[in-house]
PDB file of C-alpha atoms and ligand atoms in Angstrom:
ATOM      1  CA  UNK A  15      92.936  89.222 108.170  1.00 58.00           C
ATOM      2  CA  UNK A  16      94.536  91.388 105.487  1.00 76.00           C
ATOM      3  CA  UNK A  17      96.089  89.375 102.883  1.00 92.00           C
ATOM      4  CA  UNK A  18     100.032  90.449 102.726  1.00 97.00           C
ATOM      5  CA  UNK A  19     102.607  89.321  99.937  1.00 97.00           C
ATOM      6  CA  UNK A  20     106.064  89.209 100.228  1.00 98.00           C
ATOM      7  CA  UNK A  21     108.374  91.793  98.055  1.00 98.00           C
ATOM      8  CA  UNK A  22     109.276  89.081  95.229  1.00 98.00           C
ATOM      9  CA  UNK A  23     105.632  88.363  95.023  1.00 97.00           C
ATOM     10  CA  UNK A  24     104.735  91.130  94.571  1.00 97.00           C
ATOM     11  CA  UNK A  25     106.953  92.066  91.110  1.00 97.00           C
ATOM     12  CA  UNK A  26     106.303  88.864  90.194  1.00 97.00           C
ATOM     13  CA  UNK A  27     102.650  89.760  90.197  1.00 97.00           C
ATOM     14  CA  UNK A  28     103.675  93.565  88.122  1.00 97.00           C
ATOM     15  CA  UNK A  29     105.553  91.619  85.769  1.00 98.00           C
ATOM     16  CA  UNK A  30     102.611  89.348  85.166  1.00 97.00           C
ATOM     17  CA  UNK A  31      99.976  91.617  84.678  1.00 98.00           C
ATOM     18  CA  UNK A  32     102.544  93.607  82.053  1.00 98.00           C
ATOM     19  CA  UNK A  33     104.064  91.167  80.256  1.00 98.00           C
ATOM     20  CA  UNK A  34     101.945  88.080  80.220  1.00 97.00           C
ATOM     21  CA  UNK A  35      98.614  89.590  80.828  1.00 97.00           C
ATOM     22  CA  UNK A  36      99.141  92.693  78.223  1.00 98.00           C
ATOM     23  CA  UNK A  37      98.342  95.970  80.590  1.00 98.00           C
ATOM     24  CA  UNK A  38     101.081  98.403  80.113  1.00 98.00           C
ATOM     25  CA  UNK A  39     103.008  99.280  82.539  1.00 98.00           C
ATOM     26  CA  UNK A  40     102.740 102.938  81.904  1.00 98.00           C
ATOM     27  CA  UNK A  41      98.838 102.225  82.097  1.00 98.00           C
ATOM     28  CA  UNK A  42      99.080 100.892  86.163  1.00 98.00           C
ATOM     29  CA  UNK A  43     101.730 103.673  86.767  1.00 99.00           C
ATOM     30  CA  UNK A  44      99.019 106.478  85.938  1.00 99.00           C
ATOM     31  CA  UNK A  45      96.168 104.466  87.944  1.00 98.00           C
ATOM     32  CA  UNK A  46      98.731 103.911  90.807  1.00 99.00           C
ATOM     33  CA  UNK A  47      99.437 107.924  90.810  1.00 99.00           C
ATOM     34  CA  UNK A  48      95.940 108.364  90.694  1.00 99.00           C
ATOM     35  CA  UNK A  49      94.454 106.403  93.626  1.00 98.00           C
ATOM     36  CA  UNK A  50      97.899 107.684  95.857  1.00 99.00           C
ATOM     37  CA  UNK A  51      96.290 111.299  94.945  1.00 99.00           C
ATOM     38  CA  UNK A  52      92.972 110.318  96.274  1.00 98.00           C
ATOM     39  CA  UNK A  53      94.069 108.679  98.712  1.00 98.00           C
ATOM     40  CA  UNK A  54      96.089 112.206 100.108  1.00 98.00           C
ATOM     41  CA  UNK A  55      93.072 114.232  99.191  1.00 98.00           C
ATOM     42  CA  UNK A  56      91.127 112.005 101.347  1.00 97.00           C
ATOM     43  CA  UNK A  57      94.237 112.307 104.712  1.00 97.00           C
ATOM     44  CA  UNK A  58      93.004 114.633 107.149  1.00 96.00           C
ATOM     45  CA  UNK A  59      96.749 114.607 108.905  1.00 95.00           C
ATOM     46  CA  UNK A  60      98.048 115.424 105.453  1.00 98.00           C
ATOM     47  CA  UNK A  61      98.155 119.590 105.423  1.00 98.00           C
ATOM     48  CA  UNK A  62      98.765 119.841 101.477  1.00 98.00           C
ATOM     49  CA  UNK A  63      99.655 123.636 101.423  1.00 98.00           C
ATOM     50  CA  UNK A  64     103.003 122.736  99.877  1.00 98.00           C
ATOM     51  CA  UNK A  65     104.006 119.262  99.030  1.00 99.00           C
ATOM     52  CA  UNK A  66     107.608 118.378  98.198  1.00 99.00           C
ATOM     53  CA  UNK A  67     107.841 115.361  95.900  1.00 99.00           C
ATOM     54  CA  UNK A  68     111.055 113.143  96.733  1.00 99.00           C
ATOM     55  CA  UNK A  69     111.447 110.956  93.269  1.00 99.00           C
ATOM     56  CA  UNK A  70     113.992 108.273  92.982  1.00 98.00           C
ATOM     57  CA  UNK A  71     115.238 107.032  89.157  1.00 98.00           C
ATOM     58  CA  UNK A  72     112.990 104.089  89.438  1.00 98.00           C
ATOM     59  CA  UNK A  73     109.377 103.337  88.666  1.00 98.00           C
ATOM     60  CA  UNK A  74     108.567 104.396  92.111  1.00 98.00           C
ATOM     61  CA  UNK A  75     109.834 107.972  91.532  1.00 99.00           C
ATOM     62  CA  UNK A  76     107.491 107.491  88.482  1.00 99.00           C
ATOM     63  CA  UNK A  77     104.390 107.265  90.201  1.00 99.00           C
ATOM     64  CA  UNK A  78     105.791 110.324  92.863  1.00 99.00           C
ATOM     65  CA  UNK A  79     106.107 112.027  89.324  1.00 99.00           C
ATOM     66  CA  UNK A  80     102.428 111.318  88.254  1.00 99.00           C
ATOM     67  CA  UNK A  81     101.336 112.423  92.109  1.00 99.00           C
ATOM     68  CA  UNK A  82     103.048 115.974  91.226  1.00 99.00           C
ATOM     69  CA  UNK A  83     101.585 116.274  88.248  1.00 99.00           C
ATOM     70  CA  UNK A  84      98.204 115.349  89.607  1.00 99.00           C
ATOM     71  CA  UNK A  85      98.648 118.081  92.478  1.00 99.00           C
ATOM     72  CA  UNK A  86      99.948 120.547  90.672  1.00 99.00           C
ATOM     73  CA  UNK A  87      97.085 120.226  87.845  1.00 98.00           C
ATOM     74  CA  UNK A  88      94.807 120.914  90.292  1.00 98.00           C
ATOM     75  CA  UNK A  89      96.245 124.119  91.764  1.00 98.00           C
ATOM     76  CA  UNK A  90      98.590 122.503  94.693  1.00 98.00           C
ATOM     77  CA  UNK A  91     101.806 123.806  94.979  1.00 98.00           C
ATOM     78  CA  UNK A  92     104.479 121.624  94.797  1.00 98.00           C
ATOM     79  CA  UNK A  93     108.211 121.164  93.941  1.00 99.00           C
ATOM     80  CA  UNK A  94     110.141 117.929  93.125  1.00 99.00           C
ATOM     81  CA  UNK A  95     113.466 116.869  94.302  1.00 98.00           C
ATOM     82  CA  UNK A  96     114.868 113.529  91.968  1.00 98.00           C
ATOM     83  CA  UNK A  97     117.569 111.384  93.720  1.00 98.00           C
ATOM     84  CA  UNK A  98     120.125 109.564  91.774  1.00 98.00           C
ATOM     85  CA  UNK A  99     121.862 109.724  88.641  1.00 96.00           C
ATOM     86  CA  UNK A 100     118.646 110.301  85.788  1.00 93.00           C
ATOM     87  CA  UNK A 101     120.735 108.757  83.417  1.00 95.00           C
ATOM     88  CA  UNK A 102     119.971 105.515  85.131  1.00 96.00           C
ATOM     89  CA  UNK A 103     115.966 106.387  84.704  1.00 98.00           C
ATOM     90  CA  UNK A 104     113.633 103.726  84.311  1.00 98.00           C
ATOM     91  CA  UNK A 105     111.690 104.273  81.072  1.00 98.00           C
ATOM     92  CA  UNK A 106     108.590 104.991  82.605  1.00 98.00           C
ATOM     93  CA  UNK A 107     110.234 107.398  85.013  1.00 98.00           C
ATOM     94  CA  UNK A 108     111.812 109.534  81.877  1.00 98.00           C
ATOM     95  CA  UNK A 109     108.131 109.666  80.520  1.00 98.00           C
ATOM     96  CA  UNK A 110     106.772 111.010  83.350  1.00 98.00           C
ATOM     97  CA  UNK A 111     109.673 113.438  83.968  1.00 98.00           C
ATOM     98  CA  UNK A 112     108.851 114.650  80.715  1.00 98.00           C
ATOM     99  CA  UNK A 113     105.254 115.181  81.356  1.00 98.00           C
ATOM    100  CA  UNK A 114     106.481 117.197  84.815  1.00 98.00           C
ATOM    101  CA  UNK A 115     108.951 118.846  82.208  1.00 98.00           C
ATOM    102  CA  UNK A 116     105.918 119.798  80.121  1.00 98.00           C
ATOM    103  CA  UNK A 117     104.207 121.504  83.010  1.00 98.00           C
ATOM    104  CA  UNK A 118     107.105 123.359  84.196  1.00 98.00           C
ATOM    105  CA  UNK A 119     106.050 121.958  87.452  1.00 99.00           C
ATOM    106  CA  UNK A 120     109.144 123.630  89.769  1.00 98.00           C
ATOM    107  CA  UNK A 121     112.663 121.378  90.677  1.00 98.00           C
ATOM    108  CA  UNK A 122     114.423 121.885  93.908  1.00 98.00           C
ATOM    109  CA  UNK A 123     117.834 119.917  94.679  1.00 98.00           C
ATOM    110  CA  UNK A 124     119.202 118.381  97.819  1.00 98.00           C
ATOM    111  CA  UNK A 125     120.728 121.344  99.172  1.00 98.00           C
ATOM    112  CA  UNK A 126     117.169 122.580  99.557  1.00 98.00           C
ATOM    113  CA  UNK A 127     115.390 123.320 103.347  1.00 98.00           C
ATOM    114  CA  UNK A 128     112.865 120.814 103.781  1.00 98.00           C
ATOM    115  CA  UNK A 129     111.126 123.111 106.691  1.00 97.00           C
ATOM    116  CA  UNK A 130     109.107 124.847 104.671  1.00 97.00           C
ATOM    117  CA  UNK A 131     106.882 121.984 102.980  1.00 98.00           C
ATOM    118  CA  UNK A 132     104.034 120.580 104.806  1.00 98.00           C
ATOM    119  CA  UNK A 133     103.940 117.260 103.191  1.00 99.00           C
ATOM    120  CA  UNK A 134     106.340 115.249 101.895  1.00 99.00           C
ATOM    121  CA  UNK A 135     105.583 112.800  99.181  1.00 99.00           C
ATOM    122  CA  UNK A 136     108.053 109.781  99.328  1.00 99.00           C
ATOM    123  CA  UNK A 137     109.226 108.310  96.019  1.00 99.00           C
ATOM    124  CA  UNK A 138     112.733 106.859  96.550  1.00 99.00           C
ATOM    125  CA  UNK A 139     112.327 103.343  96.477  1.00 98.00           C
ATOM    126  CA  UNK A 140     109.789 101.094  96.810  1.00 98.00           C
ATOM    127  CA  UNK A 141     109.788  96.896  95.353  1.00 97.00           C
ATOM    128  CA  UNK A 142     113.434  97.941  94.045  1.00 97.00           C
ATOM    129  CA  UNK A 143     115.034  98.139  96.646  1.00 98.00           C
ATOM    130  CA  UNK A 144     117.851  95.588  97.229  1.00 97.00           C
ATOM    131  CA  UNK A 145     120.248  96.893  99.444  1.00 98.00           C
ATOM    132  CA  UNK A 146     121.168  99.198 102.530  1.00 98.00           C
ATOM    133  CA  UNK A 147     120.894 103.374 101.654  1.00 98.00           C
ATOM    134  CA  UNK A 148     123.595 105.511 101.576  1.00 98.00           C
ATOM    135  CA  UNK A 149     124.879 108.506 100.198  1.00 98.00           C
ATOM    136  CA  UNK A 150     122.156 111.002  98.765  1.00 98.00           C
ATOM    137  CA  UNK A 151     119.617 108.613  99.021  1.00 98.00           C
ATOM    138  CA  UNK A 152     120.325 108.390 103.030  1.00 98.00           C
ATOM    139  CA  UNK A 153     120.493 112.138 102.905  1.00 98.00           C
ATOM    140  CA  UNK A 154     116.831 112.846 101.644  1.00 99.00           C
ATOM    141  CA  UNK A 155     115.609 110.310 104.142  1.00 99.00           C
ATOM    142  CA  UNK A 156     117.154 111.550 106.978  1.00 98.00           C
ATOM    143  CA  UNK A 157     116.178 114.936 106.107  1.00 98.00           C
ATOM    144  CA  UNK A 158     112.307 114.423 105.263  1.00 99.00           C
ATOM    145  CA  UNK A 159     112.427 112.771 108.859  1.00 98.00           C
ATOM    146  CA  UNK A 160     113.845 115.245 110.196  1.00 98.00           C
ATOM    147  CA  UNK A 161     111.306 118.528 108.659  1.00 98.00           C
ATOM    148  CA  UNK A 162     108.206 118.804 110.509  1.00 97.00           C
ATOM    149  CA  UNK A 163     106.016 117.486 107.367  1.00 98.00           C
ATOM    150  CA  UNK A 164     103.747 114.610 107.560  1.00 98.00           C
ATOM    151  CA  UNK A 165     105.055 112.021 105.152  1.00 98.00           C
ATOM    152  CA  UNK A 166     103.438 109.999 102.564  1.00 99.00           C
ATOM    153  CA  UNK A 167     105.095 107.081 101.266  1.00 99.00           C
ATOM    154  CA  UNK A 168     104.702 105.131  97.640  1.00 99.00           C
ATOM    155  CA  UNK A 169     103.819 101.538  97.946  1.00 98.00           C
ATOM    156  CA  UNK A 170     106.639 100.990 100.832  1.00 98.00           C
ATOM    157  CA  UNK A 171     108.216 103.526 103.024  1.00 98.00           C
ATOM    158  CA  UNK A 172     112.026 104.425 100.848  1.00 98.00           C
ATOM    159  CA  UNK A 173     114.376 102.134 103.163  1.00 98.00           C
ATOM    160  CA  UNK A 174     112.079  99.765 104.868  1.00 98.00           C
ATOM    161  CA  UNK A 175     112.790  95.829 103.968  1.00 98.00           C
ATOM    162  CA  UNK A 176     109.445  94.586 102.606  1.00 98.00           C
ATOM    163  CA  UNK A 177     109.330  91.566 104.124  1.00 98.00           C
ATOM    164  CA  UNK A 178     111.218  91.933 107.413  1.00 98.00           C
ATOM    165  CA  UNK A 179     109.999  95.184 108.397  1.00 98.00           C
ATOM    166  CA  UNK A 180     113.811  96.232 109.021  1.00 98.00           C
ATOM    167  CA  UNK A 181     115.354  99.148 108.241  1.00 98.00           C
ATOM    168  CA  UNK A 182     118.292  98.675 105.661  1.00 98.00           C
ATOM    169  CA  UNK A 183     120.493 101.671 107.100  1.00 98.00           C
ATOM    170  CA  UNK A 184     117.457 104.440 107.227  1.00 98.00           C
ATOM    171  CA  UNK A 185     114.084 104.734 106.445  1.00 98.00           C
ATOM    172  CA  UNK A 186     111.057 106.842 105.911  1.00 99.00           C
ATOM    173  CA  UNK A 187     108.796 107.198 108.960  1.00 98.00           C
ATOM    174  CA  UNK A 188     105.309 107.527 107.226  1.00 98.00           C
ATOM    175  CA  UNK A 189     102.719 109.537 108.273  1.00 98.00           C
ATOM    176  CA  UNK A 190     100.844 107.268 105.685  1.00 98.00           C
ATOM    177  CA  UNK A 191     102.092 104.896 103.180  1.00 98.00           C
ATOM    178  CA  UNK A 192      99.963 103.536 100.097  1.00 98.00           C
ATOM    179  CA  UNK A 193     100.998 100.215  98.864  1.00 98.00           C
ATOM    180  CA  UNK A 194      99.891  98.781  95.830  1.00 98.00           C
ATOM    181  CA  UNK A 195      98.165  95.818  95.081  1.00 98.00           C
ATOM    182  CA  UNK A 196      98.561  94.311  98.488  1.00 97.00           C
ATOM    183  CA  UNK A 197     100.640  94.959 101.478  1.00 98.00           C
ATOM    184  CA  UNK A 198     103.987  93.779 102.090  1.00 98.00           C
ATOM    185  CA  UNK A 199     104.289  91.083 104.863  1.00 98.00           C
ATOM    186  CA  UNK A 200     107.298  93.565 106.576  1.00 98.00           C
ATOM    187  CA  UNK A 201     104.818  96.510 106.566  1.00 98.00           C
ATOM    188  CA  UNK A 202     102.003  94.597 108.782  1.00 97.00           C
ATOM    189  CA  UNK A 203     105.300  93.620 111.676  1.00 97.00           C
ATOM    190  CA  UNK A 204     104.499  95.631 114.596  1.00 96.00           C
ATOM    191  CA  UNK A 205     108.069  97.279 114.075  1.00 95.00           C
ATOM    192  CA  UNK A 206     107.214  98.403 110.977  1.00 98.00           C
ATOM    193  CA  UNK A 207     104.604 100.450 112.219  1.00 96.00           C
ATOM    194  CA  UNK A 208     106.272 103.616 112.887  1.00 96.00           C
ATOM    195  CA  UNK A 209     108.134 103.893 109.507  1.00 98.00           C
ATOM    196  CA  UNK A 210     104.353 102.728 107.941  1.00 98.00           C
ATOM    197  CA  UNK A 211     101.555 104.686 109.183  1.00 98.00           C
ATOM    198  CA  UNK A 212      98.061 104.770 108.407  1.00 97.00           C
ATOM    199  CA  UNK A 213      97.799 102.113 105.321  1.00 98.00           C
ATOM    200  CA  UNK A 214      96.046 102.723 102.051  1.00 98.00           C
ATOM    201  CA  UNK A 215      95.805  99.780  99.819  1.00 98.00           C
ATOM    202  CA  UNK A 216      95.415 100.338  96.056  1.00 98.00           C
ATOM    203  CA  UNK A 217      93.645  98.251  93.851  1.00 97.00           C
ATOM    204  CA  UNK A 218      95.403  99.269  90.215  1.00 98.00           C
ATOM    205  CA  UNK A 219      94.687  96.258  88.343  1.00 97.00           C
ATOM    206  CA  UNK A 220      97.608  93.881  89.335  1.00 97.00           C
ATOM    207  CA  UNK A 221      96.645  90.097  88.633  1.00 97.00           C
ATOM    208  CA  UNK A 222      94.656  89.019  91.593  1.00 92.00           C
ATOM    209  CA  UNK A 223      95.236  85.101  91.287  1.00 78.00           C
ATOM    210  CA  UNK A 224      92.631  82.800  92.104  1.00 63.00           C
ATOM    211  CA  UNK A 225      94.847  81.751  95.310  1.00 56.00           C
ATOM    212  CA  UNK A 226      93.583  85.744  96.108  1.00 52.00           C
ATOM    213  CA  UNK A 227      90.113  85.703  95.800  1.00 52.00           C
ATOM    214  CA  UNK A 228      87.472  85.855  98.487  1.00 51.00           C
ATOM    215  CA  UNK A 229      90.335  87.724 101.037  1.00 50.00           C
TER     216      UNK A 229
HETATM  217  N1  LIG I 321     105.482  98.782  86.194  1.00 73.68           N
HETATM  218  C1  LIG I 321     105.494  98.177  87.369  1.00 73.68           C
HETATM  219  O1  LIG I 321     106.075  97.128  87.530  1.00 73.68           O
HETATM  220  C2  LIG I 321     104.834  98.889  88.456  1.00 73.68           C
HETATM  221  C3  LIG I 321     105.630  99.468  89.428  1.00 73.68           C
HETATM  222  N2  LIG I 321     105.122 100.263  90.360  1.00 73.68           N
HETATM  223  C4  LIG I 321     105.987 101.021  91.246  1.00 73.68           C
HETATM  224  O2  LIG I 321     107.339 100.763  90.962  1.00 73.68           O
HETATM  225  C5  LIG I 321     108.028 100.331  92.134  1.00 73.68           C
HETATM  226  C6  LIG I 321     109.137  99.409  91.743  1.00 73.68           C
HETATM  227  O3  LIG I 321     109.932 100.122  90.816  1.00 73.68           O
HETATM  228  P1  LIG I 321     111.387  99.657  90.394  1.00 73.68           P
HETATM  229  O4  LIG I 321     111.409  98.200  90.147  1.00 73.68           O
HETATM  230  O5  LIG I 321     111.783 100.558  89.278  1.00 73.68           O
HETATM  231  O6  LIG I 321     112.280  99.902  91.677  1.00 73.68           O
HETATM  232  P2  LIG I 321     112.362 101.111  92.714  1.00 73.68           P
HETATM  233  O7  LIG I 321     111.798 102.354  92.114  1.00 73.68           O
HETATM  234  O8  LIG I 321     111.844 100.624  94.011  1.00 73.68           O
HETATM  235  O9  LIG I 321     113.953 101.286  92.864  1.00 73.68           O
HETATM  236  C7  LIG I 321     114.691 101.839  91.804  1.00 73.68           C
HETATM  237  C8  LIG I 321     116.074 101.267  91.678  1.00 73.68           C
HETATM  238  O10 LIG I 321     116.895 101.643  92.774  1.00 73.68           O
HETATM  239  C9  LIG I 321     118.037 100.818  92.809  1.00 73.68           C
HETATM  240  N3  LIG I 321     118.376 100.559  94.210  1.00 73.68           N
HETATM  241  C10 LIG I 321     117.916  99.569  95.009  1.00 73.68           C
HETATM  242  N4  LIG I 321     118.387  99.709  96.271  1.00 73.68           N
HETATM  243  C11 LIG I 321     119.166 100.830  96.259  1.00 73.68           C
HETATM  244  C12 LIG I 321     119.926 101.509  97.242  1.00 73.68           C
HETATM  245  N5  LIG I 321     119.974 101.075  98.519  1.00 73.68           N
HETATM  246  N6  LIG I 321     120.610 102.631  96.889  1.00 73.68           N
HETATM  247  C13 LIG I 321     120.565 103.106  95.620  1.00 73.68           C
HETATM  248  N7  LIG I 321     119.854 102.500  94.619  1.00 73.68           N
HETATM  249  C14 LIG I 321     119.166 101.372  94.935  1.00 73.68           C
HETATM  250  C15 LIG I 321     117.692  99.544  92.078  1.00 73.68           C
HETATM  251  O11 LIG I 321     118.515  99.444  90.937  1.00 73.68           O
HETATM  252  C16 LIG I 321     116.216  99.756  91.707  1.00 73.68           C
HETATM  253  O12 LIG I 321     115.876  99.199  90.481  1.00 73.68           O
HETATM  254  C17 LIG I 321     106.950  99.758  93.022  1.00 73.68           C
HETATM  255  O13 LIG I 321     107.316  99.803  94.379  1.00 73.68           O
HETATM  256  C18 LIG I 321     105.777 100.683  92.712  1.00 73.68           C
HETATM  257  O14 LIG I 321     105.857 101.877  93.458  1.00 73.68           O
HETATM  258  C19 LIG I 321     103.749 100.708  90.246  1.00 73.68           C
HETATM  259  O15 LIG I 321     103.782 101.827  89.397  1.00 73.68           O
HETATM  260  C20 LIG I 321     102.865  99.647  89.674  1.00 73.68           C
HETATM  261  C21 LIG I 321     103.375  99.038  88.426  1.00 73.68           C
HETATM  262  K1  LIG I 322     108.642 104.738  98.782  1.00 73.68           K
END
């Protein structure tokens, strides 16, 4: 049986591995970017002709931010859309907007038709999130559901409660989702698995735990 964790456990294990353990957080962001880029290279329902990259403020945005980088590096063409107010950017989110920044990798705003993009990259919220969506937030959801993209969420489909499987207001439907570390106990209810999709676990170097091994 897959092993699932619940939300709290789950930055309880980030903040472990980064401030006890000594691996910077920066350092899992970039492997976290990297294995969700394999993992959409490797999607055969994932048509990456033109990928639009939905980044919230938070770290989760961050690792949307290394995705686009990582696509758009290797020829993809793809455009990012950042919800919320940057001046509440986590620090590793400003870093990697400044690495986007540096590779004049091109910004689109909310106003923007989602028809047009084939996949859509979901980077709004992910172990942060703490309360129903609203506003611009709801808007971006609603409207990636609503384009005929496949979606591929960031560690937990933007709007999705982590450990009920409830939505808080909206939520993505995922084509695909990958989580990191280890799934979230809402992600495996049998509700959840619309908003989910096919799941891709990532192994980024998050303390394992000896109450983890042999699962
Ligand atoms: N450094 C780390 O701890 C790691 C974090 N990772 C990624 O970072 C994510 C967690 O990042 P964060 O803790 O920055 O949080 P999120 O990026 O999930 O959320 C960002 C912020 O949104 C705000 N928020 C919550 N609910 C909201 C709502 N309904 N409307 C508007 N704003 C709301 C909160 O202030 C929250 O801190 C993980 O899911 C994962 O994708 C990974 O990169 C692995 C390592
Ligand atoms: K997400």
């Amino acid at each position: 049986m897959t092993h699932a964790i619940t939300v709290e456990e789950s930055r309880q294990l980030d903040a472990k591995t980064i401030n006890e353990i000594g691996i910077p957080s920066l350092v899992l962001m970039e492997r976290a970017g990297l294995k969700i880029y394999e993992n959409m290279l490797d999607n055969n329902n994932l048509d990456l002709d033109n990928i639009l990259i939905l980044a919230g403020t938070g770290n989760n945005g961050g690792d949307a931010l290394v995705v686009a980088r990582l696509l758009y590096t290797h020829g993809y063409k793809v455009h990012t859309l950042t919800v919320g107010n940057p001046a509440h950017a986590s620090d590793d989110h400003v870093t990697q907007a400044k690495i986007c920044d540096y590779y004049q990798i091109p910004k689109v705003f909310l106003d923007e038709k989602f028809d047009k993009y084939t996949t859509i990259v979901d980077g709004l919220f992910g172990s942060g999130l703490s309360r129903n969506v609203g506003g611009d937030f709801a808007t971006a959801i609603d409207k990636a559901n609503a384009a005929k993209a496949a979606i591929h969420a960031i560690d937990i489909p933007s709007g999705l409660n982590g450990d009920t499987g409830e939505v808080m207001g909206t939520a993505i439907k995922a084509t695909s989702t990958s989580t990191i570390a280890y799934p979230k106990v809402g992600m495996l209810k049998d509700a959840a698995k619309p908003y989910t999709g096919k799941l891709y676990v990532d192994d980024i170097g998050i303390y394992r735990g000896n109450q983890f091994e042999g699962e």
